[in-house]
Tab-separated table of C-alpha atoms and ligand atoms in Angstrom:
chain	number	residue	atom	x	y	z
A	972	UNK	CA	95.458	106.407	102.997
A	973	UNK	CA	94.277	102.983	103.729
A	974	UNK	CA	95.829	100.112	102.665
A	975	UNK	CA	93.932	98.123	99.505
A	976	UNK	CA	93.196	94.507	99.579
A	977	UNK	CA	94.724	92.617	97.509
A	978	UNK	CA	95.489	89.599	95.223
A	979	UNK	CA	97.443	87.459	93.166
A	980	UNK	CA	97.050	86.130	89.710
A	981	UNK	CA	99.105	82.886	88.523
A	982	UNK	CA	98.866	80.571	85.972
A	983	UNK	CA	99.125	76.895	85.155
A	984	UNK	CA	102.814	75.877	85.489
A	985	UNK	CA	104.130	73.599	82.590
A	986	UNK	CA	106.038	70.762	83.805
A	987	UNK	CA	107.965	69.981	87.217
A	988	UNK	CA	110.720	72.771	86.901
A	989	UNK	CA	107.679	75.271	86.727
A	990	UNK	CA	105.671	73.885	89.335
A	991	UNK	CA	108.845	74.385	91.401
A	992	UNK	CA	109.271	77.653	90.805
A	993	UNK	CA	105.594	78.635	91.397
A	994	UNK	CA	105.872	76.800	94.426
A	995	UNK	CA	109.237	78.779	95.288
A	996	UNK	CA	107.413	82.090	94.055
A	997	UNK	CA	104.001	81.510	96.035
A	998	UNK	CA	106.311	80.932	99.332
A	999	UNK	CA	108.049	84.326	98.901
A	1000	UNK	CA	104.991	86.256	97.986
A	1001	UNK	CA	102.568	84.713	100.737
A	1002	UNK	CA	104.551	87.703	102.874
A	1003	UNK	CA	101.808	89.856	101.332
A	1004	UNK	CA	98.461	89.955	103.153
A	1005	UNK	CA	96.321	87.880	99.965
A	1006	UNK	CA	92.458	87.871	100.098
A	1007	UNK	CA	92.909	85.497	97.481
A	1008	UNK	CA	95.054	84.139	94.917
A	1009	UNK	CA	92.948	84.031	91.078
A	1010	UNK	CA	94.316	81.168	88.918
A	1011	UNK	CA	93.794	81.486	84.955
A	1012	UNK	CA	92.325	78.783	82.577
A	1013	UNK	CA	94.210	78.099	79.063
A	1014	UNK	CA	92.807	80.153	75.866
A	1015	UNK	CA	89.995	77.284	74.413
A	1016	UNK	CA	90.723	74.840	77.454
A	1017	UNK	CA	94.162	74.382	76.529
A	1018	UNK	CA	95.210	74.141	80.450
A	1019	UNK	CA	91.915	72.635	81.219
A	1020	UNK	CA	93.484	69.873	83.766
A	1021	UNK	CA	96.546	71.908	84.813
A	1022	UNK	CA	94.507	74.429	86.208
A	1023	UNK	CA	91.959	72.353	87.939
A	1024	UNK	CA	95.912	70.769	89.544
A	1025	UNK	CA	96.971	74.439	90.286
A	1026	UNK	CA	93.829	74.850	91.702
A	1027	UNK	CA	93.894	72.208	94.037
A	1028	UNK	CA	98.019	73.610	94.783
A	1029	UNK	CA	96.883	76.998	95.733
A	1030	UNK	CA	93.569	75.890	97.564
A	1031	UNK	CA	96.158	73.191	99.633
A	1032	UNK	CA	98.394	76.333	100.707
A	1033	UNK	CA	95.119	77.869	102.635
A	1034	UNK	CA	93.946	80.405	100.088
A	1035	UNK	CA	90.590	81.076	98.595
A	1036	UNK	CA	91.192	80.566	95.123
A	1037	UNK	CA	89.073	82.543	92.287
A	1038	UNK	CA	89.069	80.058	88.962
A	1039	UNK	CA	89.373	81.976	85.904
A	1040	UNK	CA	87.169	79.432	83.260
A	1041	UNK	CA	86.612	80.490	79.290
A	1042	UNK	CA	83.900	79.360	76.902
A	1043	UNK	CA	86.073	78.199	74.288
A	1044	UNK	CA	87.020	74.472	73.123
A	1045	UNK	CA	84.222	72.869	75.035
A	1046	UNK	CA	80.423	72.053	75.276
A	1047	UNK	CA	78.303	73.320	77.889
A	1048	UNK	CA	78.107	69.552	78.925
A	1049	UNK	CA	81.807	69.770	79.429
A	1050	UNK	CA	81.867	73.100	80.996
A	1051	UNK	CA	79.946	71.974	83.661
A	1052	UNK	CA	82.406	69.103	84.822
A	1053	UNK	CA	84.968	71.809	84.596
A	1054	UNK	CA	82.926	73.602	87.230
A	1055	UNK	CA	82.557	71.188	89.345
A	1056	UNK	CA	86.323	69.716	88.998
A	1057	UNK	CA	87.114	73.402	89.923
A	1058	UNK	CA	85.103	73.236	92.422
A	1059	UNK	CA	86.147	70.135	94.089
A	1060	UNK	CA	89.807	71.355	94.271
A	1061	UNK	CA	89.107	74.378	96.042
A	1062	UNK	CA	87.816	77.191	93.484
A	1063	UNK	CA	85.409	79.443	96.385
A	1064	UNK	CA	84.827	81.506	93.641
A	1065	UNK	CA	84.423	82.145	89.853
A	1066	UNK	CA	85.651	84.805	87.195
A	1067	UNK	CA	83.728	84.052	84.405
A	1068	UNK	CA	85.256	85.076	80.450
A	1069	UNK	CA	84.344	84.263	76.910
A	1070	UNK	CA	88.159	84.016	76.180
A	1071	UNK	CA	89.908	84.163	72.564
A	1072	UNK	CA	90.334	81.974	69.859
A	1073	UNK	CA	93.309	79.241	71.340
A	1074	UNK	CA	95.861	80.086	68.946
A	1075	UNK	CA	95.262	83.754	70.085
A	1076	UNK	CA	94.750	84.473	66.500
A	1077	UNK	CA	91.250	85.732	64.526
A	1078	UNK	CA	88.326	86.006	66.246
A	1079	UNK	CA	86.818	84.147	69.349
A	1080	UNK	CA	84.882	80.872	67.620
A	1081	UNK	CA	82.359	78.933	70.498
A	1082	UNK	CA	82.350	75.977	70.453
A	1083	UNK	CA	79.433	74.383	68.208
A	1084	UNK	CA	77.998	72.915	72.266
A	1085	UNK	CA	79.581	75.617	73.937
A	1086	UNK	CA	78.679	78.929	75.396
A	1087	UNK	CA	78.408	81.598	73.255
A	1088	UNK	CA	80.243	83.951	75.561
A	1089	UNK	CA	81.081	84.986	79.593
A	1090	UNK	CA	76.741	85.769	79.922
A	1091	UNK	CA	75.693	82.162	78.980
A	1092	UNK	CA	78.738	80.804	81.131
A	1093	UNK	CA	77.973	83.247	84.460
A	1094	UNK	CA	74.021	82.095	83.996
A	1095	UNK	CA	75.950	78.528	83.808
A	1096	UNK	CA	77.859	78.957	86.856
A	1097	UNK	CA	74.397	80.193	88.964
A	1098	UNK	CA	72.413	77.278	87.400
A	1099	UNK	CA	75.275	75.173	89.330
A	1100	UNK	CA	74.590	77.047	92.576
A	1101	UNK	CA	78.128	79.108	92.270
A	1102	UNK	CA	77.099	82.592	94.124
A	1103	UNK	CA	80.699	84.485	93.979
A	1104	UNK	CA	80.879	85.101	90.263
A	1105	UNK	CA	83.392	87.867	88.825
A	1106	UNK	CA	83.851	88.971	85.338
A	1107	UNK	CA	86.577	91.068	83.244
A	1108	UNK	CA	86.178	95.042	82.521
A	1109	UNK	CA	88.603	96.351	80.419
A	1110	UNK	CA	89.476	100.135	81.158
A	1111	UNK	CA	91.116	100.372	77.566
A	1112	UNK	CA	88.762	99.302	74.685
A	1113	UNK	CA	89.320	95.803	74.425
A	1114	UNK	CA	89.967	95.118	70.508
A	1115	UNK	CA	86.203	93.314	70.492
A	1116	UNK	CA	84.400	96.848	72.024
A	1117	UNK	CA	81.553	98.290	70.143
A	1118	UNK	CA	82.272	101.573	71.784
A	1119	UNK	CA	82.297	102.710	75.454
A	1120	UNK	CA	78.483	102.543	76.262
A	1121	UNK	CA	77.864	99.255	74.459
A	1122	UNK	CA	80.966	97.753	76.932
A	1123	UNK	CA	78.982	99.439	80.053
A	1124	UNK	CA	75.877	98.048	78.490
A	1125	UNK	CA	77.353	94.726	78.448
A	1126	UNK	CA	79.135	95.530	81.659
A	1127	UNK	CA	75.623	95.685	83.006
A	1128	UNK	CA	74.366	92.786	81.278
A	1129	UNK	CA	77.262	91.065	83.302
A	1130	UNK	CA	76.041	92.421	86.549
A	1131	UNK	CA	72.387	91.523	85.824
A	1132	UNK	CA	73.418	88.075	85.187
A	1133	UNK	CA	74.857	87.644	88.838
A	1134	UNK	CA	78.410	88.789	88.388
A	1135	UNK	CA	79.111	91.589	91.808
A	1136	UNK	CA	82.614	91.764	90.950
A	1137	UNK	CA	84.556	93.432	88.094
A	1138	UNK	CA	88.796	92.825	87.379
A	1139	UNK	CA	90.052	94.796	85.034
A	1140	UNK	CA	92.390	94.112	82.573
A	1141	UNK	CA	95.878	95.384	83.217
A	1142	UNK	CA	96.769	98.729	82.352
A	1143	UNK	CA	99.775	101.051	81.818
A	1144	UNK	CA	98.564	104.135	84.082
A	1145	UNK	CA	95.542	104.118	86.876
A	1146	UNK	CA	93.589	106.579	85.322
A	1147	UNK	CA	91.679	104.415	82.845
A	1148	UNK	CA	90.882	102.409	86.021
A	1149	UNK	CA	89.453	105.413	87.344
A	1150	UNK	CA	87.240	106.495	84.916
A	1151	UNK	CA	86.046	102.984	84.438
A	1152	UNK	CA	85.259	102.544	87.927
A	1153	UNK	CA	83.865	106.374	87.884
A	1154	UNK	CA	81.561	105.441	84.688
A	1155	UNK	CA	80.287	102.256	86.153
A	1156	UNK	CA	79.413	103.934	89.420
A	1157	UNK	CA	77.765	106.738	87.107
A	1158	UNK	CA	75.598	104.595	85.422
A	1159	UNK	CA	74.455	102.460	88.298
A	1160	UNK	CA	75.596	99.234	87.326
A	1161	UNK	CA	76.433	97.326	91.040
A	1162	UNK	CA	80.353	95.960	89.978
A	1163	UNK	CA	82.452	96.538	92.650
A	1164	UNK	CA	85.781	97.468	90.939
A	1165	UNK	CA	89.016	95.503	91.946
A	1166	UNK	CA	91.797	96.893	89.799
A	1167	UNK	CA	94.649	94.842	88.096
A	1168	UNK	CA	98.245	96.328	88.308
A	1169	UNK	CA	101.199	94.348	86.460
A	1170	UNK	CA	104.517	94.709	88.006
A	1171	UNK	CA	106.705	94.275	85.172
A	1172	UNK	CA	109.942	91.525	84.493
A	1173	UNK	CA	109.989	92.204	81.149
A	1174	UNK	CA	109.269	94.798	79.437
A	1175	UNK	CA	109.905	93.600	75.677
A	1176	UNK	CA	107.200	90.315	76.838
A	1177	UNK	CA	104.574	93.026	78.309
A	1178	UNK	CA	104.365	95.005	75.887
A	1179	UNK	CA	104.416	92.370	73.627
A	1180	UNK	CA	101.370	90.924	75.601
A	1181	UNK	CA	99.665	94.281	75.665
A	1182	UNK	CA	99.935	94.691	72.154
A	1183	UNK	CA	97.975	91.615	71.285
A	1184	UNK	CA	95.417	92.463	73.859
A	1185	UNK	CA	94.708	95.773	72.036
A	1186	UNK	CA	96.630	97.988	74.278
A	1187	UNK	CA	99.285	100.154	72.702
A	1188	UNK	CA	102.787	100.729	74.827
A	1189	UNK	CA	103.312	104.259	75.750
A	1190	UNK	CA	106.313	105.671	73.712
A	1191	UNK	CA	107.707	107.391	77.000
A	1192	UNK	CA	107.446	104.002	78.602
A	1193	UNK	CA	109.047	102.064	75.930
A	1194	UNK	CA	112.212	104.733	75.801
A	1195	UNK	CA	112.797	104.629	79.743
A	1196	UNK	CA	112.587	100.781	80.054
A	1197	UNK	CA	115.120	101.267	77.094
A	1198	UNK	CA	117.564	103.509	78.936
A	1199	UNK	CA	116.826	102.011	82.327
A	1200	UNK	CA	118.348	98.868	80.466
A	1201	UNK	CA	120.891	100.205	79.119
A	1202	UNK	CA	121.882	101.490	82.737
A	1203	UNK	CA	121.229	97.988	84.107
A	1204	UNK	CA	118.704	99.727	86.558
A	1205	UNK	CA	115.884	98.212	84.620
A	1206	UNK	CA	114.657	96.687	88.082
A	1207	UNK	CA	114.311	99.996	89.603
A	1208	UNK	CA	112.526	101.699	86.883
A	1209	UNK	CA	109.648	98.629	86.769
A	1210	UNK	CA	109.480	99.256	90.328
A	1211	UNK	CA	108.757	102.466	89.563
A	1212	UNK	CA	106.237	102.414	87.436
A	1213	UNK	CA	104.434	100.098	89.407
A	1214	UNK	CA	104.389	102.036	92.488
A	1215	UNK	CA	103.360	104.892	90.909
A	1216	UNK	CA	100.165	103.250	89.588
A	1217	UNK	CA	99.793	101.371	93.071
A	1218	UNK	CA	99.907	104.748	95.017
A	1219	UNK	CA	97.719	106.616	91.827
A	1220	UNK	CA	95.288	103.692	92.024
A	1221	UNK	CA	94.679	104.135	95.996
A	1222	UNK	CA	94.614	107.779	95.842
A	1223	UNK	CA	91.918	107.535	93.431
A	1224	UNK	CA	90.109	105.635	95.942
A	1225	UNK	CA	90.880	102.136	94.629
A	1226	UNK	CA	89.721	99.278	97.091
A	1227	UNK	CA	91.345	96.408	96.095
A	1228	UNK	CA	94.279	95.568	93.896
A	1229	UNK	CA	94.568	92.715	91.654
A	1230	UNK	CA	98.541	91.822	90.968
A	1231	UNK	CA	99.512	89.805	88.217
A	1232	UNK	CA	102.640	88.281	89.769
A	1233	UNK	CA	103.173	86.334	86.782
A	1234	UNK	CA	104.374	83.510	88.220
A	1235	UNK	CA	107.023	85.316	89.416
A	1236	UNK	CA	107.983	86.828	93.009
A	1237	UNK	CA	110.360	89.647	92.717
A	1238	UNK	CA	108.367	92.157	90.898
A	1239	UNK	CA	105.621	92.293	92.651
A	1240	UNK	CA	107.377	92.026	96.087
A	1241	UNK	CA	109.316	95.239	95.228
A	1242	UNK	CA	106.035	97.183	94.438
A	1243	UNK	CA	104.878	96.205	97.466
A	1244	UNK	CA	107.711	96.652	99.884
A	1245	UNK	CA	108.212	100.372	98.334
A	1246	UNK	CA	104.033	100.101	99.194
A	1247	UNK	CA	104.677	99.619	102.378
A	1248	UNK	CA	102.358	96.233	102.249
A	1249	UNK	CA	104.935	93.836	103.402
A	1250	UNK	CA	108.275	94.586	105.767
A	1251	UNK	CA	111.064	96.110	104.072
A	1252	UNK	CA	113.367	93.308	102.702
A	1253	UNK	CA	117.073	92.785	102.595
A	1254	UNK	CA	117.295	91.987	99.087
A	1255	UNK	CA	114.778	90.746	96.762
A	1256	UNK	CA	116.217	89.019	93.114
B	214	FAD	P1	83.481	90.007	77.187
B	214	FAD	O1	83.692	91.119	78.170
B	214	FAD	O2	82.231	89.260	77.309
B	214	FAD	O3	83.567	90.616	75.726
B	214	FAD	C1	84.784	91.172	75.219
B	214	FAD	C2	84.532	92.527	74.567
B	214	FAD	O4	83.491	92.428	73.608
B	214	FAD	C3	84.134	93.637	75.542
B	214	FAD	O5	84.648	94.853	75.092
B	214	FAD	C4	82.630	93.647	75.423
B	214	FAD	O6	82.133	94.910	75.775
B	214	FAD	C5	82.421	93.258	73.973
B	214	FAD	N1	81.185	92.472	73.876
B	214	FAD	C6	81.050	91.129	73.937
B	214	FAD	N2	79.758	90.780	73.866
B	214	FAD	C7	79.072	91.940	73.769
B	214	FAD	C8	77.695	92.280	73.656
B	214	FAD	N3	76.763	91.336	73.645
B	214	FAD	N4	77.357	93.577	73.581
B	214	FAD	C9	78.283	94.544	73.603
B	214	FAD	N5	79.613	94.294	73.689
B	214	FAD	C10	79.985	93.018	73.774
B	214	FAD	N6	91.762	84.659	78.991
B	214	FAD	C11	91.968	83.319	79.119
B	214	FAD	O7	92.000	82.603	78.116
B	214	FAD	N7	92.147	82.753	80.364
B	214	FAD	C12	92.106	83.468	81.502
B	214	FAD	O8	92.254	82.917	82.592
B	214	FAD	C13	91.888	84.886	81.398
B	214	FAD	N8	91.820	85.666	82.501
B	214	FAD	C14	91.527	86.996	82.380
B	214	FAD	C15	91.401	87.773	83.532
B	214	FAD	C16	91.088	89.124	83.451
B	214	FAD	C17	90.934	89.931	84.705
B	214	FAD	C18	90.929	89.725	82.172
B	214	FAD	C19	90.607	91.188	82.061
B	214	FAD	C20	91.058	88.967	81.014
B	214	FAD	C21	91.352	87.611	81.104
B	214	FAD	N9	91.476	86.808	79.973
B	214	FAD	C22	91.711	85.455	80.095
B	214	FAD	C23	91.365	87.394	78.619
B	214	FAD	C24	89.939	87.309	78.068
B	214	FAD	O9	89.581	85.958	77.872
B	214	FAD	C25	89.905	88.064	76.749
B	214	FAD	O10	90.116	89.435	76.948
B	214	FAD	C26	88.669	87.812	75.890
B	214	FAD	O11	88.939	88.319	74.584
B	214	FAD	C27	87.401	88.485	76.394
B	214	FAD	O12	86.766	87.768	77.396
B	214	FAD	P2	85.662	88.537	78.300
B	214	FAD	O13	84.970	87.589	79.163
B	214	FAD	O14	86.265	89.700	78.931
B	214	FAD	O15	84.665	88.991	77.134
């Protein structure tokens, strides 16, 4: 089986302690082969300058950085000096969302200026010359869907627009994935798929997470995180899990796998050392 690309997914760190550790982090997991490393963009802007910094981090370490960048909390007028500021720190590329309301509560609001969701912003982002412009699929009904062939519709929509590049939305087994990627092929719609796998720290926090984005926790999962804990070999089981959707994802002929590290280097380094994407190592905390 070849191996996948792959790539990384961080987030703004919040103050100097948490730039340190992302720095720490990013130095451990550059030992996996990255085509690039995607950097997220605060729910309504809220991270507006800390990403365009992170940015500018990642892009300084000698990776091609993909800018995640929402509609929300911001004109059009300001949107565009967030492309460009992304763009001047490094961004080679764009993943364009509508994003949530910024309390993460009720419904997505635009602002009054703003654009109305991720179409207006990717038709944005070509009217400012940007050419390498991704979008989100979700391979669970995000909570927003209007049913499976309205989100292909729209997935289409995307793609007609000028996105070439789907992410998906984590999920807890591949074979969503697959039948997204399967279903967009069907229809014709020319996303390439790159699929997002999320090597878990913390189970309670993920599912947490998953649970506002829609996604219910499977029982079976919840019950062996629970007894993995309870055995202290909650490590193990995560890695686990994680492989098993790694190796599932491949088989089903996945190219390219998106991990969201989190911020954080020892999950994801044990996926991919049982992988077989980076040396064995001694001992990873
Ligand atoms: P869209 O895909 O445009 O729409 C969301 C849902 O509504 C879909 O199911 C879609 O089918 C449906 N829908 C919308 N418009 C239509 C229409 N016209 N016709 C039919 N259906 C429609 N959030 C952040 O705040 N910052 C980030 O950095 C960030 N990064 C992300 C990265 C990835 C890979 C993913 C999957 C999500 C990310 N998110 C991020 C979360 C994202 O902002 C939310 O999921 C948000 O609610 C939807 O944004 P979107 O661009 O996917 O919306």
């Amino acid at each position: 089986m070849p191996s996948p690309t792959l790539s990384l997914e961080v987030f703004p760190p919040r103050g100097a302690g948490a730039v340190r550790r992302l720095d720490g982090a990013m130095d451990r997991l550059e030992a996996i082969p990255l085509g690039h490393v995607s950097v997220t963009w605060g729910a309504g802007g809220s991270t507006s300058e800390a990403s365009v910094e992170t940015v500018r981090r990642i892009a300084g370490r000698g990776h091609d950085v993909l800018a995640h960048l929402t509609c929300g909390g911001q004109s059009k007028a300001e949107t565009a000096e967030a492309i460009g500021a992304l763009r001047d720190a490094g961004a080679s590329a764009f993943l364009a969302l509508r994003g949530d309301a910024e309390d993460m509560e009720g419904p997505f609001e635009p602002h009054p200026e703003g654009h109305g969701g991720s179409l207006s912003l990717i038709r944005a982002l070509r009217e400012a010359g940007e050419t390498d412009i991704r979008v989100a699929a979700y391979p669970n009904p995000h909570p927003d869907s209007r049913g499976r062939e309205a989100d292909l519709d729209h997935l289409r929509a995307k793609a007609d627009a000028g996105a070439r590049i789907a992410v998906t939305q984590f999920a807890f087994e591949a074979e969503p994935i697959l039948r997204l990627r399967d279903r967009i092929a069907a229809a014709g719609i020319p996303l390439e798929l790159h699929a997002g796998l999320l090597p878990i720290h913390d189970w309670a926090k993920v599912a947490r997470f998953a649970r506002a984005c829609g996604l219910a926790p499977p029982p079976e999962m919840d019950e062996g995180f629970r007894a993995a804990a309870r055995d202290g070999r909650a490590d193990l089981y995560a890695t686990a899990i994680g492989t098993e959707q790694a190796d599932a994802l491949m088989g089903g002929g996945i190219e390219h796998i998106h991990l969201y590290a989190m911020n954080r280097a020892g999950p994801t380094l044990r996926v991919a050392e049982a992988m077989g994407w980076i040396p064995a190592l001694a001992a990873v905390a």
